[in-house]
Amino acid sequence: MRSTILNVFYPPHFPDDPDKSRVARYIHVIVLITFMALTALIVGSLFNNTHGNLSVILILDLALAAAGTFSAVQNRRGNVQLAASVMLASYWCVTTLFVFSDLRPEILFTITYDYLFIVVVSGLLMGKRAPFAVAATSSLSLLAWWLYLQGSTNGESSFLPGNLIASSALLFAVAAVINLIASSLRETNSLLHASLSDLKRTVSDLEGAQTLLQQRLERIQFMSQLASDFVTASTSDIDTTIHRALEIVTRFAKVERGYVFLLTEDGQTLILTHEWCMPGVLAHKGVLESLAVADFSEFVDSLKRGEVANVQTAEVPRTPDTKAMTDILDLLEIRSFVNIPMHVTNGFVGFIGFDATYTPTIWSEETIAEFRFTGQMIASTLERRRVEREIRLANSLLEQRVAERTLALEVANKELEAFSYSVSHDLRTPLRAIDGYSQALLEDCSSQLDSTGKNYLQRTRAATQRMGSLIDDMLKLARVTRNPLKKELVDLSSMVQTIAADLQEQQPARKAHWKIEPNLIAQADPALLKMALDNLIGNAWKFTSKIEETCIEFGQTPMHGDKTYYVRDNGAGFDMAYADQLFQPFYRLHGQTEFEGSGIGLATVQRVMTRHGGRVWVEAAVHKGATFYFTL
Amino acid sequence: MGNKVILLVEDNPDDELLTIRALKQNRLANDIIVAHDGVEALDYLFGTGNYAGRDLSIMPQLILLDLKLPKINGLEVLRRIRENERMTALPIVVLTSSDEEKDLIESYQLHANSYVRKPVDFTQFLEAIRQIGMYWLVLNRIPS
């Protein structure tokens, strides 16, 4: 109750209509002021009876108070126009009554001001016609008052009709002006109102867009999280990752079941591999774990074409043709489902599906795109796992094959070793016998042999010895590959020096000029390198034997970027056309009578260099010597 | 050169004949005992088998040992000889066709006194035998 009384002192407010609030506030103020004025007037009248007729004034006052109260109540109720009309009408009535209660002509202007006030207020608070209506009724009231005045004073009044006309004109002029101002205010107001509602619409549009954007952002974050989960999942974690992804996506899409079916290798069956169900929802597992492609050929074909199966159970016709599908839908209590094919480079591999079991759901294009994305992530991750497994299998097969080959090689090596041993021992023994008996014949039976016989025996012995050295060379060649490489720092220069000194010692009469670059050190197997250098320097020595002054060089050259060593001689040389074949075992460029040799030496050299990861090549010309280059 | 005995361990009859010829040409052999396999060689040295009851006070002045032998091979023979304390000072020259580094190393590990490869050239072979005989039978001294 108290609050109702206090409410009177507060202006009413209409949150959805600021215009109305404003007008109601004005009315509120005017009603309050009027109340206070009337109260003052009534109190004043009680103490000072200036009008003489107190009862009339009291009645008027009470009537005005009732109108004001009614106006205030209507104002508060929101009937602002009615409140304004009642208030102005009562004010007008009071003013008019006062006019008729006072017959002094000089109050014309005072009265006119009162009327003007009502015109202005009605123009501001009420419709377009209100100020003119007020001006017209006020003018009529003034006319009536003047006529009454004329009648009661018998025309003796100094009151001129010109004054009356001027007052009326003033009332109409003010009404016109105030109408103009009010209508322009109203126009501005409606414009403002229109732009305000425009603004409101824009704001709500923006808010909508922002919400949409926020949702998109969430989706993107969610999908990128999913993608990164899949990319980083190790092969052993893939199943866990897929189950988690199904849970997240299913929950996100607000459905109850997410699952993956994969095509078997023979392409005959689709098998349930992963599934997540909301707790309390029936799972595929144990109910429908595989689909025979032949039974659902139409469905599988459309998936293979990349089409999405987006089905509302209520819309599926119940015919014998669709019975297989509707049985499943009923069995799993599916209201709607979406199945999206998964493809990898090799083609269709299966599908990802989501079921709504509580309420039929229509999925947006965006949601289906998310499902498809999830499916593709799963498919490519599973493909990755398949490839990784294949690689591992291939690797282990390869390892097994390598192990087998290694074993076979080891066996072969052992056999070769046994063979070499046998050759070394057994092949030489009969040779020695042939040589020995030939010698014995020459010694013991010399008298029975003529010179031809002796010559033949000599030749037999020579051939035997050549075969002996051939066997020795072959064994050396075999040994190069057989023994493990033992690398250490080798002083090539001093090795060559030693070889040169040995050769010179064997044939001290030969004139030879040795040019050996000092301090050439290399990382190599010393035994093998000795063998190679023996051959190279030995060759140089051999093929310069018919030259008057032998010149043999050993050194290093920055040729071909590597540390390249060379052995150069000024001997017989050879035609470069045969250079390719030079390193073949048993290949010889010179006849046995010209230069001795087995044809195995350079093959041995090449094998030594190859074992060190290097190579050997030659530059030569007939009668201009040869240069053998090698790298290690 | 008195009663100096040479034990020739050689399975190949040609090598046996040629070695004996070489020894004889170099006038080195008073008494040459030939064993044709590892077992026979050990029997002679230890007075077992065919040589049971042999006078063990007569020991060879030099053993020429081939490596590739039937039954018990040369390296095993060498090992068994050196296992016996009485025969640690017995001069043993490995005389073989083998040029294998492995055989060479193993022979010395088993305390062979020398390792000589039989040359194919009979002249060289003759020379080798001569030098071996000269050194081990003439120059070298062992405890009696």
Coordinates of N, CA and C in Angstrom, one line a residue, chain A residues 380-483:
Chain A
S380 N 42.4 -43.1 -43.1 CA 43.9 -42.9 -43.5 C 44.8 -43.4 -42.4
T381 N 44.3 -43.3 -41.1 CA 45.1 -43.8 -40.0 C 45.2 -45.4 -40.1
L382 N 44.1 -46.0 -40.4 CA 44.1 -47.4 -40.5 C 44.9 -47.9 -41.7
E383 N 44.9 -47.1 -42.8 CA 45.7 -47.4 -44.0 C 47.2 -47.3 -43.6
R384 N 47.5 -46.2 -42.8 CA 48.9 -46.1 -42.3 C 49.3 -47.3 -41.6
R385 N 48.4 -47.8 -40.7 CA 48.8 -49.0 -39.9 C 49.0 -50.2 -40.8
R386 N 48.1 -50.3 -41.8 CA 48.2 -51.5 -42.7 C 49.6 -51.4 -43.4
V387 N 49.9 -50.2 -43.9 CA 51.2 -50.0 -44.7 C 52.4 -50.3 -43.8
E388 N 52.3 -49.8 -42.5 CA 53.4 -50.0 -41.6 C 53.6 -51.5 -41.3
R389 N 52.4 -52.2 -41.2 CA 52.5 -53.6 -40.9 C 53.2 -54.3 -42.1
E390 N 52.7 -53.9 -43.3 CA 53.3 -54.5 -44.5 C 54.8 -54.3 -44.6
I391 N 55.2 -53.0 -44.2 CA 56.6 -52.7 -44.3 C 57.4 -53.5 -43.3
R392 N 56.8 -53.7 -42.1 CA 57.4 -54.5 -41.1 C 57.6 -55.9 -41.5
L393 N 56.5 -56.4 -42.1 CA 56.6 -57.8 -42.6 C 57.6 -57.9 -43.7
A394 N 57.6 -56.9 -44.6 CA 58.6 -57.0 -45.7 C 60.0 -56.9 -45.1
N395 N 60.2 -56.1 -44.1 CA 61.5 -55.9 -43.5 C 61.9 -57.2 -42.8
S396 N 61.0 -57.9 -42.1 CA 61.4 -59.1 -41.5 C 61.7 -60.2 -42.5
L397 N 60.9 -60.2 -43.6 CA 61.2 -61.1 -44.7 C 62.6 -60.9 -45.2
L398 N 62.9 -59.5 -45.4 CA 64.2 -59.1 -46.0 C 65.3 -59.6 -45.0
E399 N 65.1 -59.3 -43.7 CA 66.1 -59.7 -42.7 C 66.4 -61.1 -42.8
Q400 N 65.2 -61.9 -42.9 CA 65.4 -63.3 -42.9 C 66.2 -63.8 -44.1
R401 N 65.8 -63.1 -45.3 CA 66.5 -63.4 -46.5 C 68.0 -63.1 -46.4
V402 N 68.3 -61.9 -45.8 CA 69.7 -61.5 -45.6 C 70.4 -62.6 -44.7
A403 N 69.7 -63.0 -43.7 CA 70.3 -64.0 -42.8 C 70.6 -65.3 -43.5
E404 N 69.6 -65.7 -44.4 CA 69.8 -66.9 -45.1 C 71.0 -66.8 -46.1
R405 N 71.0 -65.6 -46.8 CA 72.1 -65.4 -47.7 C 73.5 -65.4 -47.0
T406 N 73.5 -64.7 -45.9 CA 74.7 -64.6 -45.1 C 75.2 -66.0 -44.8
L407 N 74.3 -66.8 -44.3 CA 74.6 -68.2 -44.0 C 75.2 -68.9 -45.2
A408 N 74.4 -68.7 -46.3 CA 74.9 -69.4 -47.5 C 76.2 -68.9 -47.9
L409 N 76.5 -67.6 -47.8 CA 77.8 -67.0 -48.1 C 78.9 -67.6 -47.2
E410 N 78.5 -67.7 -45.9 CA 79.5 -68.2 -45.0 C 79.8 -69.6 -45.4
V411 N 78.8 -70.4 -45.7 CA 79.1 -71.8 -46.1 C 79.9 -71.8 -47.4
A412 N 79.6 -70.9 -48.3 CA 80.3 -70.9 -49.6 C 81.8 -70.5 -49.3
N413 N 81.9 -69.6 -48.4 CA 83.3 -69.1 -48.0 C 84.1 -70.2 -47.4
K414 N 83.4 -71.0 -46.5 CA 84.1 -72.1 -45.9 C 84.5 -73.1 -47.0
E415 N 83.6 -73.4 -47.9 CA 83.9 -74.3 -49.0 C 85.1 -73.8 -49.8
L416 N 85.1 -72.5 -50.1 CA 86.1 -71.9 -50.9 C 87.5 -72.0 -50.1
E417 N 87.4 -71.8 -48.8 CA 88.6 -71.9 -48.0 C 89.2 -73.4 -48.1
A418 N 88.2 -74.3 -47.9 CA 88.7 -75.7 -48.0 C 89.2 -76.0 -49.4
F419 N 88.6 -75.4 -50.4 CA 89.0 -75.6 -51.8 C 90.4 -75.1 -52.0
S420 N 90.6 -73.8 -51.5 CA 91.9 -73.2 -51.6 C 93.0 -74.0 -50.9
Y421 N 92.6 -74.5 -49.7 CA 93.6 -75.2 -49.0 C 94.0 -76.5 -49.8
S422 N 93.0 -77.1 -50.3 CA 93.2 -78.3 -51.0 C 94.0 -78.0 -52.3
V423 N 93.7 -76.9 -53.0 CA 94.5 -76.5 -54.1 C 95.9 -76.3 -53.8
S424 N 96.1 -75.5 -52.7 CA 97.4 -75.1 -52.3 C 98.3 -76.4 -52.0
H425 N 97.6 -77.4 -51.4 CA 98.4 -78.5 -50.9 C 98.4 -79.6 -52.0
D426 N 97.3 -80.0 -52.5 CA 97.2 -81.2 -53.3 C 97.6 -80.9 -54.8
L427 N 97.3 -79.7 -55.3 CA 97.6 -79.5 -56.7 C 99.1 -79.4 -56.9
R428 N 99.8 -78.9 -55.9 CA 101.3 -78.7 -56.1 C 102.1 -80.0 -55.9
T429 N 101.5 -80.9 -55.1 CA 102.3 -82.1 -54.9 C 102.6 -82.9 -56.2
P430 N 101.6 -83.2 -57.0 CA 101.9 -83.9 -58.3 C 102.9 -83.1 -59.2
L431 N 102.8 -81.8 -59.1 CA 103.7 -80.9 -59.9 C 105.2 -81.2 -59.5
R432 N 105.3 -81.2 -58.2 CA 106.6 -81.4 -57.7 C 107.2 -82.8 -58.1
A433 N 106.2 -83.8 -58.1 CA 106.6 -85.1 -58.5 C 107.1 -85.1 -60.0
I434 N 106.3 -84.4 -60.9 CA 106.6 -84.4 -62.3 C 108.0 -83.7 -62.5
D435 N 108.2 -82.6 -61.7 CA 109.5 -81.9 -61.8 C 110.6 -82.7 -61.3
G436 N 110.3 -83.3 -60.2 CA 111.4 -84.2 -59.5 C 111.8 -85.3 -60.4
Y437 N 110.8 -86.0 -61.0 CA 111.1 -87.2 -61.8 C 111.8 -86.8 -63.1
S438 N 111.4 -85.6 -63.6 CA 112.1 -85.1 -64.8 C 113.5 -84.9 -64.5
Q439 N 113.8 -84.3 -63.4 CA 115.1 -84.0 -63.0 C 115.9 -85.3 -62.8
A440 N 115.2 -86.2 -62.1 CA 115.8 -87.5 -61.8 C 116.2 -88.2 -63.1
L441 N 115.3 -88.1 -64.1 CA 115.6 -88.7 -65.5 C 116.8 -88.1 -66.1
L442 N 116.9 -86.8 -66.0 CA 118.0 -86.0 -66.6 C 119.3 -86.4 -65.9
E443 N 119.2 -86.6 -64.6 CA 120.4 -87.0 -63.9 C 120.8 -88.4 -64.0
D444 N 119.8 -89.3 -63.8 CA 120.1 -90.7 -63.7 C 120.2 -91.4 -65.1
C445 N 119.4 -90.9 -66.1 CA 119.4 -91.6 -67.4 C 119.9 -90.7 -68.5
S446 N 120.8 -89.9 -68.1 CA 121.3 -88.9 -69.1 C 121.9 -89.6 -70.3
S447 N 122.6 -90.7 -70.1 CA 123.3 -91.3 -71.2 C 122.3 -91.9 -72.2
Q448 N 121.1 -92.3 -71.7 CA 120.2 -92.9 -72.6 C 119.3 -91.8 -73.4
L449 N 119.5 -90.6 -73.1 CA 118.7 -89.5 -73.7 C 119.5 -88.7 -74.7
D450 N 118.8 -88.5 -75.9 CA 119.5 -87.6 -76.8 C 119.2 -86.2 -76.5
S451 N 119.7 -85.2 -77.2 CA 119.5 -83.8 -76.9 C 118.0 -83.5 -76.9
T452 N 117.2 -84.0 -77.9 CA 115.8 -83.7 -78.0 C 115.0 -84.2 -76.8
G453 N 115.4 -85.4 -76.3 CA 114.8 -86.0 -75.1 C 115.0 -85.1 -73.9
K454 N 116.3 -84.7 -73.8 CA 116.7 -83.8 -72.7 C 115.9 -82.5 -72.8
N455 N 115.8 -81.9 -74.0 CA 115.1 -80.7 -74.2 C 113.6 -80.8 -73.8
Y456 N 113.0 -81.9 -74.2 CA 111.6 -82.1 -73.8 C 111.5 -82.2 -72.3
L457 N 112.4 -82.8 -71.6 CA 112.3 -82.9 -70.1 C 112.5 -81.5 -69.5
Q458 N 113.4 -80.7 -70.1 CA 113.6 -79.3 -69.6 C 112.3 -78.6 -69.8
R459 N 111.6 -78.7 -70.9 CA 110.3 -78.0 -71.2 C 109.3 -78.5 -70.2
T460 N 109.3 -79.8 -69.9 CA 108.3 -80.3 -68.9 C 108.5 -79.6 -67.6
R461 N 109.8 -79.5 -67.2 CA 110.1 -78.9 -65.9 C 109.6 -77.4 -65.9
A462 N 109.9 -76.7 -67.0 CA 109.5 -75.3 -67.1 C 108.0 -75.1 -67.0
A463 N 107.3 -76.0 -67.7 CA 105.8 -75.9 -67.7 C 105.3 -76.2 -66.2
T464 N 105.9 -77.1 -65.6 CA 105.5 -77.5 -64.2 C 105.7 -76.3 -63.3
Q465 N 106.9 -75.7 -63.5 CA 107.2 -74.5 -62.6 C 106.2 -73.3 -62.8
R466 N 105.9 -73.1 -64.2 CA 104.9 -72.1 -64.5 C 103.6 -72.4 -63.8
M467 N 103.2 -73.6 -63.9 CA 101.9 -74.0 -63.3 C 101.9 -73.8 -61.8
G468 N 103.1 -74.1 -61.2 CA 103.2 -73.8 -59.8 C 103.0 -72.4 -59.4
S469 N 103.6 -71.5 -60.2 CA 103.5 -70.1 -59.9 C 102.0 -69.6 -60.2
L470 N 101.4 -70.2 -61.2 CA 100.0 -69.9 -61.5 C 99.1 -70.2 -60.4
I471 N 99.3 -71.4 -59.8 CA 98.6 -71.8 -58.7 C 98.8 -70.8 -57.5
D472 N 100.0 -70.5 -57.3 CA 100.3 -69.5 -56.2 C 99.6 -68.2 -56.4
D473 N 99.6 -67.7 -57.6 CA 98.9 -66.4 -57.9 C 97.4 -66.5 -57.7
M474 N 96.8 -67.6 -58.1 CA 95.4 -67.8 -58.0 C 95.0 -67.9 -56.5
L475 N 95.9 -68.5 -55.7 CA 95.6 -68.6 -54.3 C 95.6 -67.2 -53.6
K476 N 96.6 -66.4 -54.1 CA 96.7 -65.0 -53.6 C 95.4 -64.2 -53.9
L477 N 95.0 -64.4 -55.2 CA 93.7 -63.7 -55.6 C 92.6 -64.1 -54.7
A478 N 92.5 -65.4 -54.5 CA 91.4 -65.9 -53.6 C 91.5 -65.3 -52.2
R479 N 92.7 -65.2 -51.7 CA 92.9 -64.8 -50.4 C 92.5 -63.3 -50.2
V480 N 92.6 -62.5 -51.2 CA 92.2 -61.1 -51.1 C 90.8 -60.9 -50.6
T481 N 89.9 -61.7 -51.1 CA 88.5 -61.6 -50.7 C 88.2 -62.4 -49.5
R482 N 89.0 -63.4 -49.2 CA 88.6 -64.3 -48.1 C 88.8 -63.8 -46.8
N483 N 90.0 -63.1 -46.6 CA 90.3 -62.7 -45.2 C 89.6 -61.3 -44.9

